[in-house]
Amino acid sequence: MSIALTVLVARLQNAVPQRNGAPADYSRLVQDAVQQLGQDVPIITTATLAVVAGTATYTLPDDFLFEIELSGPAAVGDVIVGSGKLIPMPGQWSEAHYIEGGSIRFDPVPGYTLDRTLRYAACYVLSGGYYPRLSENGARIALMYAQHLALVEQANAVAGDAWSYKIGDESVDKRGQGAAIQAQAVAALANYQNAVKPLKGYGSQYRANPYIVGDV
């Protein structure tokens, strides 16, 4: 399943038509909404780190959000089993690793060559105009947040345009339009929060099962 950004933009435009030039950028709002969904309900997946002796720093996947678990080298005492070899390590050997931006760094510098499995939370990455890992259900939920963002932008746009007049029997009152749109924005946010609430335990469930990879 993959969803085109243009499809999501068209759905948002239909749900929240532009009002006095707002929102100005539907595409940006959709991307922000999908990013929020990824933060709230991330994909749980794995990647292989090809650790090489003498190299401390490795590039993380583009969709990396945060680490869940990193498999350690198989060791018996101070001997690591790697690449079909027994690698003796210094006595009381231990290793730490650090996430630094888009990289992971090992300390001390590895003295072994070994593939290690990184299980991590991933976001939705736009590729070639598509979200390859975004399901139809995920798109539906993300659009709820996109509607919230669009309505907030519209409410802010009319906030300074509150006025009213009365001439004889004719009257026009624009003072409440910003508040009305803001109420719609709050309702859209509530819809989003209710939709993601049942999925909030998604990441913790998969922490207990390293063999399953899924998406929303």
PDB file of C-alpha atoms in Angstrom:
ATOM      1  CA  MET A   1       0.000   0.000   0.000  1.00  0.00           C
ATOM      2  CA  SER A   2       1.236   3.481  -0.852  1.00  0.00           C
ATOM      3  CA  ILE A   3      -0.562   6.828  -0.912  1.00  0.00           C
ATOM      4  CA  ALA A   4       0.287   9.730  -3.222  1.00  0.00           C
ATOM      5  CA  LEU A   5       0.791  13.142  -1.662  1.00  0.00           C
ATOM      6  CA  THR A   6      -1.411  14.647  -4.392  1.00  0.00           C
ATOM      7  CA  VAL A   7      -4.285  12.374  -3.364  1.00  0.00           C
ATOM      8  CA  LEU A   8      -3.987  13.476   0.260  1.00  0.00           C
ATOM      9  CA  VAL A   9      -3.820  17.128  -0.779  1.00  0.00           C
ATOM     10  CA  ALA A  10      -6.981  16.769  -2.881  1.00  0.00           C
ATOM     11  CA  ARG A  11      -8.820  15.148   0.041  1.00  0.00           C
ATOM     12  CA  LEU A  12      -7.800  17.962   2.372  1.00  0.00           C
ATOM     13  CA  GLN A  13      -8.880  20.600  -0.140  1.00  0.00           C
ATOM     14  CA  ASN A  14     -12.293  18.962  -0.378  1.00  0.00           C
ATOM     15  CA  ALA A  15     -12.615  18.719   3.411  1.00  0.00           C
ATOM     16  CA  VAL A  16     -11.440  22.275   4.120  1.00  0.00           C
ATOM     17  CA  PRO A  17     -11.891  24.523   1.056  1.00  0.00           C
ATOM     18  CA  GLN A  18      -9.653  27.564   0.925  1.00  0.00           C
ATOM     19  CA  ARG A  19     -11.108  30.659   2.596  1.00  0.00           C
ATOM     20  CA  ASN A  20      -9.626  34.076   1.812  1.00  0.00           C
ATOM     21  CA  GLY A  21      -6.344  32.472   0.750  1.00  0.00           C
ATOM     22  CA  ALA A  22      -6.058  30.191   3.769  1.00  0.00           C
ATOM     23  CA  PRO A  23      -4.633  27.675   4.053  1.00  0.00           C
ATOM     24  CA  ALA A  24      -1.870  28.839   1.756  1.00  0.00           C
ATOM     25  CA  ASP A  25      -0.046  25.517   1.375  1.00  0.00           C
ATOM     26  CA  TYR A  26      -2.116  22.328   1.541  1.00  0.00           C
ATOM     27  CA  SER A  27       0.876  20.168   0.664  1.00  0.00           C
ATOM     28  CA  ARG A  28       2.853  21.413   3.663  1.00  0.00           C
ATOM     29  CA  LEU A  29      -0.076  20.800   6.000  1.00  0.00           C
ATOM     30  CA  VAL A  30      -0.476  17.225   4.755  1.00  0.00           C
ATOM     31  CA  GLN A  31       3.230  16.508   5.209  1.00  0.00           C
ATOM     32  CA  ASP A  32       3.158  17.990   8.716  1.00  0.00           C
ATOM     33  CA  ALA A  33       0.119  15.848   9.557  1.00  0.00           C
ATOM     34  CA  VAL A  34       1.738  12.626   8.320  1.00  0.00           C
ATOM     35  CA  GLN A  35       4.844  13.525  10.308  1.00  0.00           C
ATOM     36  CA  GLN A  36       2.678  13.968  13.422  1.00  0.00           C
ATOM     37  CA  LEU A  37       1.061  10.580  12.855  1.00  0.00           C
ATOM     38  CA  GLY A  38       4.522   9.036  12.623  1.00  0.00           C
ATOM     39  CA  GLN A  39       5.487  10.629  15.930  1.00  0.00           C
ATOM     40  CA  ASP A  40       2.291   9.513  17.678  1.00  0.00           C
ATOM     41  CA  VAL A  41       2.029   6.009  16.182  1.00  0.00           C
ATOM     42  CA  PRO A  42       5.392   5.101  14.640  1.00  0.00           C
ATOM     43  CA  ILE A  43       6.125   2.134  12.425  1.00  0.00           C
ATOM     44  CA  ILE A  44       8.115  -0.567  14.242  1.00  0.00           C
ATOM     45  CA  THR A  45      10.736  -2.058  11.964  1.00  0.00           C
ATOM     46  CA  THR A  46      14.323  -3.307  11.799  1.00  0.00           C
ATOM     47  CA  ALA A  47      17.552  -2.557   9.986  1.00  0.00           C
ATOM     48  CA  THR A  48      20.887  -4.321   9.785  1.00  0.00           C
ATOM     49  CA  LEU A  49      24.014  -2.488  10.900  1.00  0.00           C
ATOM     50  CA  ALA A  50      27.078  -3.941   9.223  1.00  0.00           C
ATOM     51  CA  VAL A  51      29.592  -3.199  11.967  1.00  0.00           C
ATOM     52  CA  VAL A  52      33.193  -3.243  10.763  1.00  0.00           C
ATOM     53  CA  ALA A  53      36.278  -3.414  12.941  1.00  0.00           C
ATOM     54  CA  GLY A  54      37.914  -0.010  13.208  1.00  0.00           C
ATOM     55  CA  THR A  55      34.779   2.004  12.309  1.00  0.00           C
ATOM     56  CA  ALA A  56      32.845   3.684  15.113  1.00  0.00           C
ATOM     57  CA  THR A  57      30.080   5.652  13.337  1.00  0.00           C
ATOM     58  CA  TYR A  58      27.292   4.388  11.037  1.00  0.00           C
ATOM     59  CA  THR A  59      24.449   6.131   9.218  1.00  0.00           C
ATOM     60  CA  LEU A  60      20.941   5.418  10.487  1.00  0.00           C
ATOM     61  CA  PRO A  61      17.969   4.796   8.156  1.00  0.00           C
ATOM     62  CA  ASP A  62      16.243   7.912   6.790  1.00  0.00           C
ATOM     63  CA  ASP A  63      13.013   7.029   8.617  1.00  0.00           C
ATOM     64  CA  PHE A  64      14.660   6.551  12.028  1.00  0.00           C
ATOM     65  CA  LEU A  65      12.863   8.140  14.998  1.00  0.00           C
ATOM     66  CA  PHE A  66      14.231   6.369  18.047  1.00  0.00           C
ATOM     67  CA  GLU A  67      15.898   3.125  19.049  1.00  0.00           C
ATOM     68  CA  ILE A  68      13.945   0.285  20.594  1.00  0.00           C
ATOM     69  CA  GLU A  69      16.600  -2.402  20.788  1.00  0.00           C
ATOM     70  CA  LEU A  70      20.044  -3.142  19.350  1.00  0.00           C
ATOM     71  CA  SER A  71      21.214  -6.744  19.313  1.00  0.00           C
ATOM     72  CA  GLY A  72      24.550  -7.254  21.000  1.00  0.00           C
ATOM     73  CA  PRO A  73      27.452  -9.300  19.697  1.00  0.00           C
ATOM     74  CA  ALA A  74      27.334 -12.929  20.746  1.00  0.00           C
ATOM     75  CA  ALA A  75      30.016 -13.389  23.381  1.00  0.00           C
ATOM     76  CA  VAL A  76      31.283 -16.044  25.703  1.00  0.00           C
ATOM     77  CA  GLY A  77      33.190 -14.365  28.464  1.00  0.00           C
ATOM     78  CA  ASP A  78      35.589 -11.973  26.764  1.00  0.00           C
ATOM     79  CA  VAL A  79      35.383 -13.704  23.378  1.00  0.00           C
ATOM     80  CA  ILE A  80      33.044 -12.440  20.637  1.00  0.00           C
ATOM     81  CA  VAL A  81      31.756 -14.784  17.959  1.00  0.00           C
ATOM     82  CA  GLY A  82      31.648 -12.740  14.756  1.00  0.00           C
ATOM     83  CA  SER A  83      31.826 -13.511  11.034  1.00  0.00           C
ATOM     84  CA  GLY A  84      32.708 -17.129  11.798  1.00  0.00           C
ATOM     85  CA  LYS A  85      35.645 -16.086  13.955  1.00  0.00           C
ATOM     86  CA  LEU A  86      36.401 -16.005  17.642  1.00  0.00           C
ATOM     87  CA  ILE A  87      37.537 -12.496  18.562  1.00  0.00           C
ATOM     88  CA  PRO A  88      39.214 -12.119  21.955  1.00  0.00           C
ATOM     89  CA  MET A  89      38.420  -8.827  23.680  1.00  0.00           C
ATOM     90  CA  PRO A  90      40.150  -7.068  26.585  1.00  0.00           C
ATOM     91  CA  GLY A  91      39.182  -8.220  30.050  1.00  0.00           C
ATOM     92  CA  GLN A  92      36.041  -6.608  31.490  1.00  0.00           C
ATOM     93  CA  TRP A  93      35.169  -5.410  27.973  1.00  0.00           C
ATOM     94  CA  SER A  94      31.970  -3.417  27.602  1.00  0.00           C
ATOM     95  CA  GLU A  95      30.488  -1.276  24.867  1.00  0.00           C
ATOM     96  CA  ALA A  96      28.198   1.746  24.706  1.00  0.00           C
ATOM     97  CA  HIS A  97      26.477   3.323  21.723  1.00  0.00           C
ATOM     98  CA  TYR A  98      25.081   6.800  21.147  1.00  0.00           C
ATOM     99  CA  ILE A  99      22.472   8.172  18.742  1.00  0.00           C
ATOM    100  CA  GLU A 100      23.867  11.403  17.318  1.00  0.00           C
ATOM    101  CA  GLY A 101      21.539  13.016  14.786  1.00  0.00           C
ATOM    102  CA  GLY A 102      21.353  10.656  11.822  1.00  0.00           C
ATOM    103  CA  SER A 103      24.191   8.433  13.030  1.00  0.00           C
ATOM    104  CA  ILE A 104      24.965   5.830  15.668  1.00  0.00           C
ATOM    105  CA  ARG A 105      28.397   5.785  17.295  1.00  0.00           C
ATOM    106  CA  PHE A 106      29.996   2.907  19.209  1.00  0.00           C
ATOM    107  CA  ASP A 107      32.403   3.423  22.069  1.00  0.00           C
ATOM    108  CA  PRO A 108      34.980   1.990  22.146  1.00  0.00           C
ATOM    109  CA  VAL A 109      35.607   1.644  18.415  1.00  0.00           C
ATOM    110  CA  PRO A 110      34.517  -1.905  17.474  1.00  0.00           C
ATOM    111  CA  GLY A 111      37.303  -4.448  17.269  1.00  0.00           C
ATOM    112  CA  TYR A 112      35.043  -6.942  15.496  1.00  0.00           C
ATOM    113  CA  THR A 113      33.141  -7.308  12.211  1.00  0.00           C
ATOM    114  CA  LEU A 114      29.539  -8.354  12.677  1.00  0.00           C
ATOM    115  CA  ASP A 115      26.001  -7.674  11.425  1.00  0.00           C
ATOM    116  CA  ARG A 116      23.779  -6.349  14.209  1.00  0.00           C
ATOM    117  CA  THR A 117      20.001  -5.905  14.135  1.00  0.00           C
ATOM    118  CA  LEU A 118      18.578  -2.524  15.105  1.00  0.00           C
ATOM    119  CA  ARG A 119      14.884  -2.493  15.995  1.00  0.00           C
ATOM    120  CA  TYR A 120      13.523   1.026  15.905  1.00  0.00           C
ATOM    121  CA  ALA A 121      10.534   3.317  15.559  1.00  0.00           C
ATOM    122  CA  ALA A 122      10.207   4.793  12.086  1.00  0.00           C
ATOM    123  CA  CYS A 123       8.340   7.732  10.594  1.00  0.00           C
ATOM    124  CA  TYR A 124       6.658   7.969   7.193  1.00  0.00           C
ATOM    125  CA  VAL A 125       9.082   9.149   4.520  1.00  0.00           C
ATOM    126  CA  LEU A 126       7.878  10.801   1.314  1.00  0.00           C
ATOM    127  CA  SER A 127       9.553   9.193  -1.704  1.00  0.00           C
ATOM    128  CA  GLY A 128       8.888  10.173  -5.292  1.00  0.00           C
ATOM    129  CA  GLY A 129       5.650  11.897  -4.312  1.00  0.00           C
ATOM    130  CA  TYR A 130       4.332   8.828  -2.450  1.00  0.00           C
ATOM    131  CA  TYR A 131       4.250   7.543   1.104  1.00  0.00           C
ATOM    132  CA  PRO A 132       5.208   3.896   0.448  1.00  0.00           C
ATOM    133  CA  ARG A 133       4.391   2.671   3.960  1.00  0.00           C
ATOM    134  CA  LEU A 134       1.272   4.704   4.691  1.00  0.00           C
ATOM    135  CA  SER A 135      -1.897   2.614   4.722  1.00  0.00           C
ATOM    136  CA  GLU A 136      -5.349   3.867   3.798  1.00  0.00           C
ATOM    137  CA  ASN A 137      -6.278   3.868   7.471  1.00  0.00           C
ATOM    138  CA  GLY A 138      -3.148   5.828   8.328  1.00  0.00           C
ATOM    139  CA  ALA A 139      -3.995   8.351   5.609  1.00  0.00           C
ATOM    140  CA  ARG A 140      -7.521   8.734   6.988  1.00  0.00           C
ATOM    141  CA  ILE A 141      -6.202   9.483  10.468  1.00  0.00           C
ATOM    142  CA  ALA A 142      -3.471  11.832   9.257  1.00  0.00           C
ATOM    143  CA  LEU A 143      -6.045  13.863   7.346  1.00  0.00           C
ATOM    144  CA  MET A 144      -7.936  14.498  10.577  1.00  0.00           C
ATOM    145  CA  TYR A 145      -4.868  16.271  11.910  1.00  0.00           C
ATOM    146  CA  ALA A 146      -4.356  18.034   8.575  1.00  0.00           C
ATOM    147  CA  GLN A 147      -7.913  19.378   8.836  1.00  0.00           C
ATOM    148  CA  HIS A 148      -7.117  20.666  12.312  1.00  0.00           C
ATOM    149  CA  LEU A 149      -4.045  22.490  10.977  1.00  0.00           C
ATOM    150  CA  ALA A 150      -5.968  23.938   8.034  1.00  0.00           C
ATOM    151  CA  LEU A 151      -8.804  25.181  10.223  1.00  0.00           C
ATOM    152  CA  VAL A 152      -6.410  26.744  12.727  1.00  0.00           C
ATOM    153  CA  GLU A 153      -4.778  28.635   9.846  1.00  0.00           C
ATOM    154  CA  GLN A 154      -8.170  29.851   8.655  1.00  0.00           C
ATOM    155  CA  ALA A 155      -9.197  30.899  12.166  1.00  0.00           C
ATOM    156  CA  ASN A 156      -5.969  32.857  12.590  1.00  0.00           C
ATOM    157  CA  ALA A 157      -6.492  34.537   9.215  1.00  0.00           C
ATOM    158  CA  VAL A 158      -9.901  35.931  10.189  1.00  0.00           C
ATOM    159  CA  ALA A 159      -9.037  36.719  13.818  1.00  0.00           C
ATOM    160  CA  GLY A 160      -8.163  40.312  12.951  1.00  0.00           C
ATOM    161  CA  ASP A 161     -11.127  40.757  10.641  1.00  0.00           C
ATOM    162  CA  ALA A 162     -13.911  40.835  13.231  1.00  0.00           C
ATOM    163  CA  TRP A 163     -16.474  43.533  12.471  1.00  0.00           C
ATOM    164  CA  SER A 164     -20.184  44.224  12.329  1.00  0.00           C
ATOM    165  CA  TYR A 165     -22.539  46.863  11.044  1.00  0.00           C
ATOM    166  CA  LYS A 166     -26.216  47.691  10.977  1.00  0.00           C
ATOM    167  CA  ILE A 167     -27.979  49.958   8.523  1.00  0.00           C
ATOM    168  CA  GLY A 168     -31.709  50.135   9.111  1.00  0.00           C
ATOM    169  CA  ASP A 169     -33.051  46.619   9.111  1.00  0.00           C
ATOM    170  CA  GLU A 170     -29.886  45.194   7.505  1.00  0.00           C
ATOM    171  CA  SER A 171     -27.084  43.942   9.728  1.00  0.00           C
ATOM    172  CA  VAL A 172     -23.889  41.904   9.219  1.00  0.00           C
ATOM    173  CA  ASP A 173     -21.885  40.464  12.094  1.00  0.00           C
ATOM    174  CA  LYS A 174     -18.493  38.900  11.391  1.00  0.00           C
ATOM    175  CA  ARG A 175     -17.295  38.937  14.984  1.00  0.00           C
ATOM    176  CA  GLY A 176     -17.955  35.272  15.667  1.00  0.00           C
ATOM    177  CA  GLN A 177     -16.543  33.687  12.519  1.00  0.00           C
ATOM    178  CA  GLY A 178     -13.034  33.201  13.920  1.00  0.00           C
ATOM    179  CA  ALA A 179     -14.403  31.521  17.043  1.00  0.00           C
ATOM    180  CA  ALA A 180     -16.636  29.257  14.949  1.00  0.00           C
ATOM    181  CA  ILE A 181     -13.723  28.096  12.794  1.00  0.00           C
ATOM    182  CA  GLN A 182     -11.570  27.621  15.883  1.00  0.00           C
ATOM    183  CA  ALA A 183     -14.274  25.387  17.352  1.00  0.00           C
ATOM    184  CA  GLN A 184     -14.177  23.283  14.188  1.00  0.00           C
ATOM    185  CA  ALA A 185     -10.392  23.051  14.525  1.00  0.00           C
ATOM    186  CA  VAL A 186     -10.725  21.835  18.117  1.00  0.00           C
ATOM    187  CA  ALA A 187     -13.261  19.223  17.014  1.00  0.00           C
ATOM    188  CA  ALA A 188     -10.927  18.014  14.240  1.00  0.00           C
ATOM    189  CA  LEU A 189      -8.100  17.666  16.744  1.00  0.00           C
ATOM    190  CA  ALA A 190     -10.354  15.700  19.091  1.00  0.00           C
ATOM    191  CA  ASN A 191     -11.278  13.377  16.220  1.00  0.00           C
ATOM    192  CA  TYR A 192      -7.588  12.769  15.532  1.00  0.00           C
ATOM    193  CA  GLN A 193      -6.769  12.134  19.177  1.00  0.00           C
ATOM    194  CA  ASN A 194      -9.644   9.682  19.494  1.00  0.00           C
ATOM    195  CA  ALA A 195      -8.498   7.866  16.352  1.00  0.00           C
ATOM    196  CA  VAL A 196      -4.911   7.414  17.536  1.00  0.00           C
ATOM    197  CA  LYS A 197      -5.794   6.592  21.135  1.00  0.00           C
ATOM    198  CA  PRO A 198      -6.428   2.862  20.465  1.00  0.00           C
ATOM    199  CA  LEU A 199      -3.108   2.715  18.609  1.00  0.00           C
ATOM    200  CA  LYS A 200      -1.010   4.388  21.305  1.00  0.00           C
ATOM    201  CA  GLY A 201       0.153   1.066  22.754  1.00  0.00           C
ATOM    202  CA  TYR A 202       1.257  -0.088  19.328  1.00  0.00           C
ATOM    203  CA  GLY A 203       4.953   0.567  19.898  1.00  0.00           C
ATOM    204  CA  SER A 204       5.085  -0.979  23.357  1.00  0.00           C
ATOM    205  CA  GLN A 205       3.301  -4.120  22.123  1.00  0.00           C
ATOM    206  CA  TYR A 206       5.941  -4.660  19.478  1.00  0.00           C
ATOM    207  CA  ARG A 207       8.772  -4.127  21.941  1.00  0.00           C
ATOM    208  CA  ALA A 208       7.801  -7.517  23.341  1.00  0.00           C
ATOM    209  CA  ASN A 209       7.765  -9.197  19.935  1.00  0.00           C
ATOM    210  CA  PRO A 210      10.901  -8.612  17.833  1.00  0.00           C
ATOM    211  CA  TYR A 211       9.632 -10.737  14.942  1.00  0.00           C
ATOM    212  CA  ILE A 212       6.777  -8.522  13.776  1.00  0.00           C
ATOM    213  CA  VAL A 213       7.085  -5.475  11.523  1.00  0.00           C
ATOM    214  CA  GLY A 214       3.976  -3.414  10.910  1.00  0.00           C
ATOM    215  CA  ASP A 215       2.443  -0.101   9.970  1.00  0.00           C
ATOM    216  CA  VAL A 216      -0.725   1.772  10.849  1.00  0.00           C
TER     217      VAL A 216
END
